[in-house]
Structure formats: C-alpha cells, structure tokens
Short mmCIF file of C-alpha atoms in Angstrom, two decimals:
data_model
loop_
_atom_site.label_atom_id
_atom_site.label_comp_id
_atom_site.label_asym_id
_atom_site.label_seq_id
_atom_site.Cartn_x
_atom_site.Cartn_y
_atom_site.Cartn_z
CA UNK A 19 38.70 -6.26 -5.54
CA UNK A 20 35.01 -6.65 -4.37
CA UNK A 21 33.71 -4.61 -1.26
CA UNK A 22 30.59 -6.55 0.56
CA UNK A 23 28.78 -4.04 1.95
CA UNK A 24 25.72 -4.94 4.79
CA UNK A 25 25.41 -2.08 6.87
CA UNK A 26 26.28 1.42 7.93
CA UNK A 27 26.30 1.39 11.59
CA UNK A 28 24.77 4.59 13.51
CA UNK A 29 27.22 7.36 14.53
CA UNK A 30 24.96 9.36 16.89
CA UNK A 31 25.47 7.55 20.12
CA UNK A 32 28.53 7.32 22.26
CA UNK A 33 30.88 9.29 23.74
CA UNK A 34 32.65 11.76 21.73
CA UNK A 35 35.76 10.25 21.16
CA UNK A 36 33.87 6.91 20.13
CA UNK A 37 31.76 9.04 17.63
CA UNK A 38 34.64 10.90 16.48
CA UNK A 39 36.40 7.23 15.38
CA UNK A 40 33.30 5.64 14.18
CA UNK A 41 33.13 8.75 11.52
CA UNK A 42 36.88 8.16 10.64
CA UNK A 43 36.02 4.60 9.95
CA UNK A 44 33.26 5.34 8.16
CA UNK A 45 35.08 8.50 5.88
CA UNK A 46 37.86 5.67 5.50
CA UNK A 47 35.96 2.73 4.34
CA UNK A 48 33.64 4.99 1.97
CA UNK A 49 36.65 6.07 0.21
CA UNK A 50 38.33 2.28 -0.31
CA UNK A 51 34.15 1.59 -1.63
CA UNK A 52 34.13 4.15 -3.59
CA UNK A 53 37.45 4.89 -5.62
CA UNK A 54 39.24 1.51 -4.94
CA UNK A 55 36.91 -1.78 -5.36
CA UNK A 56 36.20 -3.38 -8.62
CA UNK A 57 32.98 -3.60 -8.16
CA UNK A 58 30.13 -3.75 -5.00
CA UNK A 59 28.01 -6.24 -3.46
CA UNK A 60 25.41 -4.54 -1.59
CA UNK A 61 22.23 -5.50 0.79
CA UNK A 62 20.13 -3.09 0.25
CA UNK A 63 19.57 -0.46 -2.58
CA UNK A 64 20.02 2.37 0.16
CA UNK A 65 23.96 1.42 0.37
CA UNK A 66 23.51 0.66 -3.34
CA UNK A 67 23.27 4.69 -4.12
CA UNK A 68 25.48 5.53 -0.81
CA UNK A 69 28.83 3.75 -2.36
CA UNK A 70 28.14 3.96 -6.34
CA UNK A 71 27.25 7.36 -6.62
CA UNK A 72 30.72 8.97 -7.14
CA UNK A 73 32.30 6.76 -8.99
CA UNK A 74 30.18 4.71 -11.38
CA UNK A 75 31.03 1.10 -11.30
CA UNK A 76 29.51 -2.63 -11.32
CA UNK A 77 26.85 -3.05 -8.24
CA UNK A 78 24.73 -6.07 -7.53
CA UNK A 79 21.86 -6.16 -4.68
CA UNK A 80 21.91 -9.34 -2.69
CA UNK A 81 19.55 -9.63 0.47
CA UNK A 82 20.79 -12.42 2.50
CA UNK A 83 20.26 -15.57 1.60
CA UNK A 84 19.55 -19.31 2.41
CA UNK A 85 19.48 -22.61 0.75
CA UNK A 86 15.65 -23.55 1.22
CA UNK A 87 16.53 -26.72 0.74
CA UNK A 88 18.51 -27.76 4.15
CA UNK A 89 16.11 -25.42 6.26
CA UNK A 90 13.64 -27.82 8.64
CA UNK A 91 9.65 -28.21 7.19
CA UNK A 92 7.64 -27.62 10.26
CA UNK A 93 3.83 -28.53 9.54
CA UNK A 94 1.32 -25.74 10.48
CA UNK A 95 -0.01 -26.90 13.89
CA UNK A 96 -3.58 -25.40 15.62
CA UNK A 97 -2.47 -23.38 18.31
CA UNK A 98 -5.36 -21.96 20.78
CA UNK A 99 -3.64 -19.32 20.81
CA UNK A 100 -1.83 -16.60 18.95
CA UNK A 101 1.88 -17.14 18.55
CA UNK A 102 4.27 -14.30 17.66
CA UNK A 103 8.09 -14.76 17.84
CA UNK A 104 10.61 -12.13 18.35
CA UNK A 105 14.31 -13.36 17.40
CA UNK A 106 17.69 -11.28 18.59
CA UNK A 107 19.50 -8.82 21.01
CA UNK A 108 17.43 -4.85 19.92
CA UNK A 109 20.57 -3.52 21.67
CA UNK A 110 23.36 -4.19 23.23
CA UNK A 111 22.59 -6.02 26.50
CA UNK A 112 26.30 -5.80 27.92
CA UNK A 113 25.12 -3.60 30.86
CA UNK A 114 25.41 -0.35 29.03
CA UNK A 115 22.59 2.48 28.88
CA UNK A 116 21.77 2.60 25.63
CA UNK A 117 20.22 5.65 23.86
CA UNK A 118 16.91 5.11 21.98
CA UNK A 119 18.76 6.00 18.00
CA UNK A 120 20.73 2.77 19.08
CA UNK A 121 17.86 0.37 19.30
CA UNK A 122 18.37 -1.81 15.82
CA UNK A 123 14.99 -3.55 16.20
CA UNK A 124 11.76 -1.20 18.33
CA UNK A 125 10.40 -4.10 19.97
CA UNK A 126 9.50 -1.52 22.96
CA UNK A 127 7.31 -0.01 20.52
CA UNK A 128 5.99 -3.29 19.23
CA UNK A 129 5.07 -4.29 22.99
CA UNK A 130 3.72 -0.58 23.08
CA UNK A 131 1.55 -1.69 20.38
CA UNK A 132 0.89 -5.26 20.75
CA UNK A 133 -0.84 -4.73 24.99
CA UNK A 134 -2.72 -1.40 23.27
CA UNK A 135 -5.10 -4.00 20.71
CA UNK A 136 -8.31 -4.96 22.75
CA UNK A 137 -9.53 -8.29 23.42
CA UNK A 138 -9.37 -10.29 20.59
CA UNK A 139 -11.30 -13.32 21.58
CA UNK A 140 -8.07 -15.78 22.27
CA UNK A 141 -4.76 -15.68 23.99
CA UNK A 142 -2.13 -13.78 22.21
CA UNK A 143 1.40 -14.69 23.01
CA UNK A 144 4.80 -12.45 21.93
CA UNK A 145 7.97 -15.17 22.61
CA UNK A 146 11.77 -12.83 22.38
CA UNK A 147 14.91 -14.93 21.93
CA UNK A 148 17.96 -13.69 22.32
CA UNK A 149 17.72 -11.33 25.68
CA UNK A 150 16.27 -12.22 29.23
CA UNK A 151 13.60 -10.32 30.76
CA UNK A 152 16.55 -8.47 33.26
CA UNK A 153 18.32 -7.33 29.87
CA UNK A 154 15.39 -5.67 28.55
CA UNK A 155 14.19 -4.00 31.35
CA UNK A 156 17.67 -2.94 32.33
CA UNK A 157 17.99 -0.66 29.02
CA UNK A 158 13.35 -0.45 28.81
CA UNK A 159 12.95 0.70 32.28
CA UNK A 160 9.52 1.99 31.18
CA UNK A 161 8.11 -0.66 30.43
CA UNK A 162 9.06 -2.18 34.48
CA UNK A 163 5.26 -2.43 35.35
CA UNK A 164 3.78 -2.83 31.70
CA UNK A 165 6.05 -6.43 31.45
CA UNK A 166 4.87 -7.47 34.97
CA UNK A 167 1.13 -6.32 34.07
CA UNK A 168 1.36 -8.66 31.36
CA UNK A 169 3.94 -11.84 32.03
CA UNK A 170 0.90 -14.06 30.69
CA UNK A 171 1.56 -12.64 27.23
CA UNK A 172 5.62 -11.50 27.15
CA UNK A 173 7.26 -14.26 27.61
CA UNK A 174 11.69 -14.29 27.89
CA UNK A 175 13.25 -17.02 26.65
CA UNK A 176 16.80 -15.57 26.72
CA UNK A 177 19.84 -16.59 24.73
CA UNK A 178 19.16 -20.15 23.12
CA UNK A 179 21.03 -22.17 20.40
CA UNK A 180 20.36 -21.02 16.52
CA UNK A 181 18.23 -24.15 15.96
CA UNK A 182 16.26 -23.66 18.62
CA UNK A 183 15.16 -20.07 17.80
CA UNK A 184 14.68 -21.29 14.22
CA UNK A 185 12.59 -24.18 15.58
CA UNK A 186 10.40 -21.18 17.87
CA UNK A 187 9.94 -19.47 14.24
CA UNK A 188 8.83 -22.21 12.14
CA UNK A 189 6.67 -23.00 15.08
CA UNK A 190 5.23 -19.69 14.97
CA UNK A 191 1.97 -18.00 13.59
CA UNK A 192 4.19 -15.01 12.59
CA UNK A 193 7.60 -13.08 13.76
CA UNK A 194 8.32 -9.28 13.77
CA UNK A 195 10.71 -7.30 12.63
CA UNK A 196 9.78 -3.56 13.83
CA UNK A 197 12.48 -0.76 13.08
CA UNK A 198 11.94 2.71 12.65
CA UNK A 199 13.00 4.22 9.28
CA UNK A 200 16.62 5.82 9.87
CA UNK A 201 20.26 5.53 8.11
CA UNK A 202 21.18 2.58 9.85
CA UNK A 203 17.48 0.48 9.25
CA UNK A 204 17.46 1.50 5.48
CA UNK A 205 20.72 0.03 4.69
CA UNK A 206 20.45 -3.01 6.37
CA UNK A 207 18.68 -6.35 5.46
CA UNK A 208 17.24 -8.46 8.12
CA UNK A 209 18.81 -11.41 8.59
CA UNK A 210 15.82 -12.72 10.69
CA UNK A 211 13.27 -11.41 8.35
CA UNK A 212 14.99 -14.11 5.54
CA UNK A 213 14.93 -16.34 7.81
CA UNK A 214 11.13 -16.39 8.86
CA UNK A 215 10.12 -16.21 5.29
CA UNK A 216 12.44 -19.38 4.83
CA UNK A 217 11.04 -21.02 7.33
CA UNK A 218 7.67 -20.77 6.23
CA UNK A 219 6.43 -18.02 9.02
CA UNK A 220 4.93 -14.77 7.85
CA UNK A 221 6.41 -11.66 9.22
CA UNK A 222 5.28 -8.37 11.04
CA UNK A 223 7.17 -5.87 9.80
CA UNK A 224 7.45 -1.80 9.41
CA UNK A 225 8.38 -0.11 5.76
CA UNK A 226 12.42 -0.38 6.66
CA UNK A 227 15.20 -1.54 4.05
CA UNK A 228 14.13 -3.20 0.34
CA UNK A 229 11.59 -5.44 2.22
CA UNK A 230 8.39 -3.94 0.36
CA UNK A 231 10.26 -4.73 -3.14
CA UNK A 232 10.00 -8.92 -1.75
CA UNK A 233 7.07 -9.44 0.36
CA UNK A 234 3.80 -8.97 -0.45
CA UNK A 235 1.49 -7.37 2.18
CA UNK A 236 -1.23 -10.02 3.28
CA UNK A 237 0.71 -12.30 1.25
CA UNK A 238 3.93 -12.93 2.94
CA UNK A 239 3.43 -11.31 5.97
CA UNK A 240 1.76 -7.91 7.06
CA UNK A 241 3.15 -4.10 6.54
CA UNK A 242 2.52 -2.34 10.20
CA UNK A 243 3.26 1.91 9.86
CA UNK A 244 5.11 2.49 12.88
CA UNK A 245 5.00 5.81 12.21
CA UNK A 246 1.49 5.95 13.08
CA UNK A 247 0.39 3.64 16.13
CA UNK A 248 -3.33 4.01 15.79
CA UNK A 249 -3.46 2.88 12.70
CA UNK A 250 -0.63 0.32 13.37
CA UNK A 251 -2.98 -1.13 16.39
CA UNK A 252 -6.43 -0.93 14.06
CA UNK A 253 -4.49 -3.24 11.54
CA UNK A 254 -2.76 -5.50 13.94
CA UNK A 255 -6.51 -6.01 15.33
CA UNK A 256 -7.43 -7.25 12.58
CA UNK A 257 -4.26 -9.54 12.11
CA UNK A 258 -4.87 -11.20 14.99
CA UNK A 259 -8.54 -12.46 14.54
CA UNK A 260 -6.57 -13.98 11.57
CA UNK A 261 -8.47 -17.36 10.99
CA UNK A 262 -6.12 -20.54 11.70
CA UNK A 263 -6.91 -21.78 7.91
CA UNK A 264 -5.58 -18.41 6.76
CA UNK A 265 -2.57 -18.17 8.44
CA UNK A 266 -1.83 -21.72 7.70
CA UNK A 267 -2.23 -21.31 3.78
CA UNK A 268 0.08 -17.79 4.63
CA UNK A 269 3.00 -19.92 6.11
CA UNK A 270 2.93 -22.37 2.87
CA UNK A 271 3.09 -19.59 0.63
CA UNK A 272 5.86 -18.32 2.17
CA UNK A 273 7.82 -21.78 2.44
CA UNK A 274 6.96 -22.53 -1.50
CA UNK A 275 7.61 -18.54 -2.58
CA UNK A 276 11.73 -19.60 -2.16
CA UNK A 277 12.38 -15.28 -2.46
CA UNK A 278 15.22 -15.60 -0.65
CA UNK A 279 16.66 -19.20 -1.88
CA UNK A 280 20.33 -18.56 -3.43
CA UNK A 281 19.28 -20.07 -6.69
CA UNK A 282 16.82 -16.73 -7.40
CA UNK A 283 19.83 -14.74 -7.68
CA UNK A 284 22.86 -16.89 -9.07
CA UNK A 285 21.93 -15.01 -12.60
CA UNK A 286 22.17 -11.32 -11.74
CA UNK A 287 25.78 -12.64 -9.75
CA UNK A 288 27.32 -13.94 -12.89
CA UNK A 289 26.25 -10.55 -15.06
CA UNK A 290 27.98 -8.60 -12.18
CA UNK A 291 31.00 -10.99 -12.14
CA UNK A 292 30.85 -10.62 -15.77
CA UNK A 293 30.50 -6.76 -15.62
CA UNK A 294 33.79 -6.95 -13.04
CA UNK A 295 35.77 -9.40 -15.34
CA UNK A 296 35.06 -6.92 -18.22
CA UNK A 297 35.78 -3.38 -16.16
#
C-alpha cells in the first residue's frame, strides 16, 4: 500500500465547521500515511519529514513530471517587447471572498511588484491564463484602479484550453510562479513551474517548495525574495533589461537541462519499489 502525497491544503480559512472537517481529514489521512502505507511517494521534501517522521519507512521525492519528449519545441522568437506569462486560477474564482492565507499563487504581489520597476527602455507585458480580469478584481479589489492604470501591460486572457496556455508559455520570455513561504507552498510542487522549464521558458519564482534544489538562479530562471520587495523590484530591474540573446540561450538551457523528464528519476523509483518489495 503506497500513499501519493502532493499537498497539504491550508486549514486557516473558512467557516468553522469547514475548518473543523478539513482538520479531521487531515488528523485522518496523516494517520493511514503514517502507520498504514508501505511506503510514500512524496512531492516535496517538506511532506517528506511531515509523513515519515513517526514511523520510519521507504520514502521517495518525485516533483512532477513530464515526458520532454512529446512536449511542443517552440523556437525563441524577437519580441519588442518583454513577455511574461502567468498560468492558473491564485484562488478560487467561484464568487467567494477569499481570505489572503488562501491565495496559492501572490500574483497581487507580483503585479505589486512588476508596475513598481521604472522604465526599462521597452514594453513589458504580464499575460494570466486561467481567470478573467472580473475574477481577479472580484477577490483583488485593491488593485480596481492599479489594473485600469495599467491595461497596456496586464493583460486577461481568461480560461483557455491546456495547449493553448502551454503554447502562451513556450511563447514566452519567462513565467512566474510567486508564493509566499507557508505550510501549504512548502509542500507543494508546481505543476506550472515543471511545465515552463519543460517547455523551454525560464521562470520567476520566490524560495517556495524544493525548487532551489532544481533550478539554478540565472540559469534556469531567476530567484525573486518576496519577502523583501525592494530588493525583489532592484533585481527584477535588472531582469528585464535582460538582452534578447540572453534570454534566448536561457530558454535552450532549460529545454536541453530535461530536470524534470521522467527518465531522471526512473532509478531512485525502482530502489524505493525495491525498498517496499523488501519491507
């Protein structure tokens, strides 16, 4: 019996009988992890140590994970301008108010960021997928007259087909994935992050999950602190006087680095099968 573990979904929103049930769940499933699996597949090395540490037992860390080799090769085109992408829902987007601890991905704060870096001698452009302009500014009602101050550089796509959003990425000087360091961030693994990198796009991303142990900062993508906006905006400055040459010789590395292809990892599977068939 093998427990796949991806996330641990945040308690500390909803009403009190919803938070009451989500920590029954939770108490519930942590003791099936931990005194009735075989072994544990985990995303991240945060749920790692959350389900293995009272009961010792066989544990493999899987990030998820694509075969490079069906994934589209989009050649690095010479944009005039900038290009970031932005791809999912940050919330739910159902009609609800939704508390701030519930926000999976801080693309508020990224748009915070992104309209605070000066001039940087060409158009920038930040593209979201996966929510319309009315979703976002239904649960971001700060941001009302920052989004209409700035409609030349937000731009809402909405919901659109998977290969469509991929197509945006590949497309794409870089994407972002910007989440604040918490319970739920650290044990997760995103999705959309793998994805990026697979497609040959460097990422924008904060210090969240295992993501420092497989990029490479100026490599694969660039580290942003979120913690600490001035010196988040200095650095994203800089990232986006990014020469077209560099960014282009970025996006190949990451579309020949294969970190995420299953192959990479089919080795440490079969000594955790192993360690299962032997336990």
């Amino acid at each position: 019996f093998i427990a796949n573990c991806v996330d641990i979904p945040n308690q500390s929103h909803g009403s009190g009988m919803e938070k009451c049930i989500k920590k029954l769940d939770r108490r519930w499933r942590e003791h099936i992890y931990n005194y009735k699996t075989d072994g544990i597949i985990a995303v991240s090395s945060y749920i790692a140590r959350q389900y293995v540490q009272r009961k010792k037992k066989p544990v493999v860390i899987l990030p998820p994970l694509k075969d490079s080799d069906t994934l589209p090769i989009i050649p690095s085109t010479k944009h005039p301008s900038i290009e970031i992408v932005y791809v999912g829902v940050p919330f739910p987007t159902d009609g609800r108010k939704v508390d701030e601890e519930a926000y999976k991905d801080r693309i508020d704060l990224f748009i915070d960021l992104l309209t605070s870096v000066p001039d940087v001698g060409k158009p920038v452009h930040l593209n979201l997928y996966g929510l319309s302009k009315e979703q976002y500014l239904h649960v971001v009602t700060r941001h009302t007259q920052l989004i209409k101050d700035n409609e030349d550089k937000i731009l809402f796509h909405g919901r659109v087909e998977h290969k469509k959003a991929m197509e945006a990425v590949g497309q794409a000087d870089f994407s972002v994935v910007y989440r604040l360091p918490n319970q739920m961030t650290m044990a997760g693994f995103s999705s959309k992050l793998v994805e990026s990198i697979s497609c040959g796009t460097p990422v924008l991303y904060s210090d969240t999950s295992d993501y420092v142990n497989y990029l490479q900062d100026g490599k694969h993508g660039f580290l942003l602190n979120i913690e600490d906006p001035e010196k988040a905006q200095k650095k994203l400055a800089e990232i986006l006087r990014t020469p077209f040459e560099e960014i282009a010789a970025m996006k190949e590395c990451c579309r020949q680095s294969k970190i995420f292809d299953y192959r990479n990892y089919m080795d440490s599977l079969k000594a955790f099968l192993n360690q299962v068939n032997g336990k």
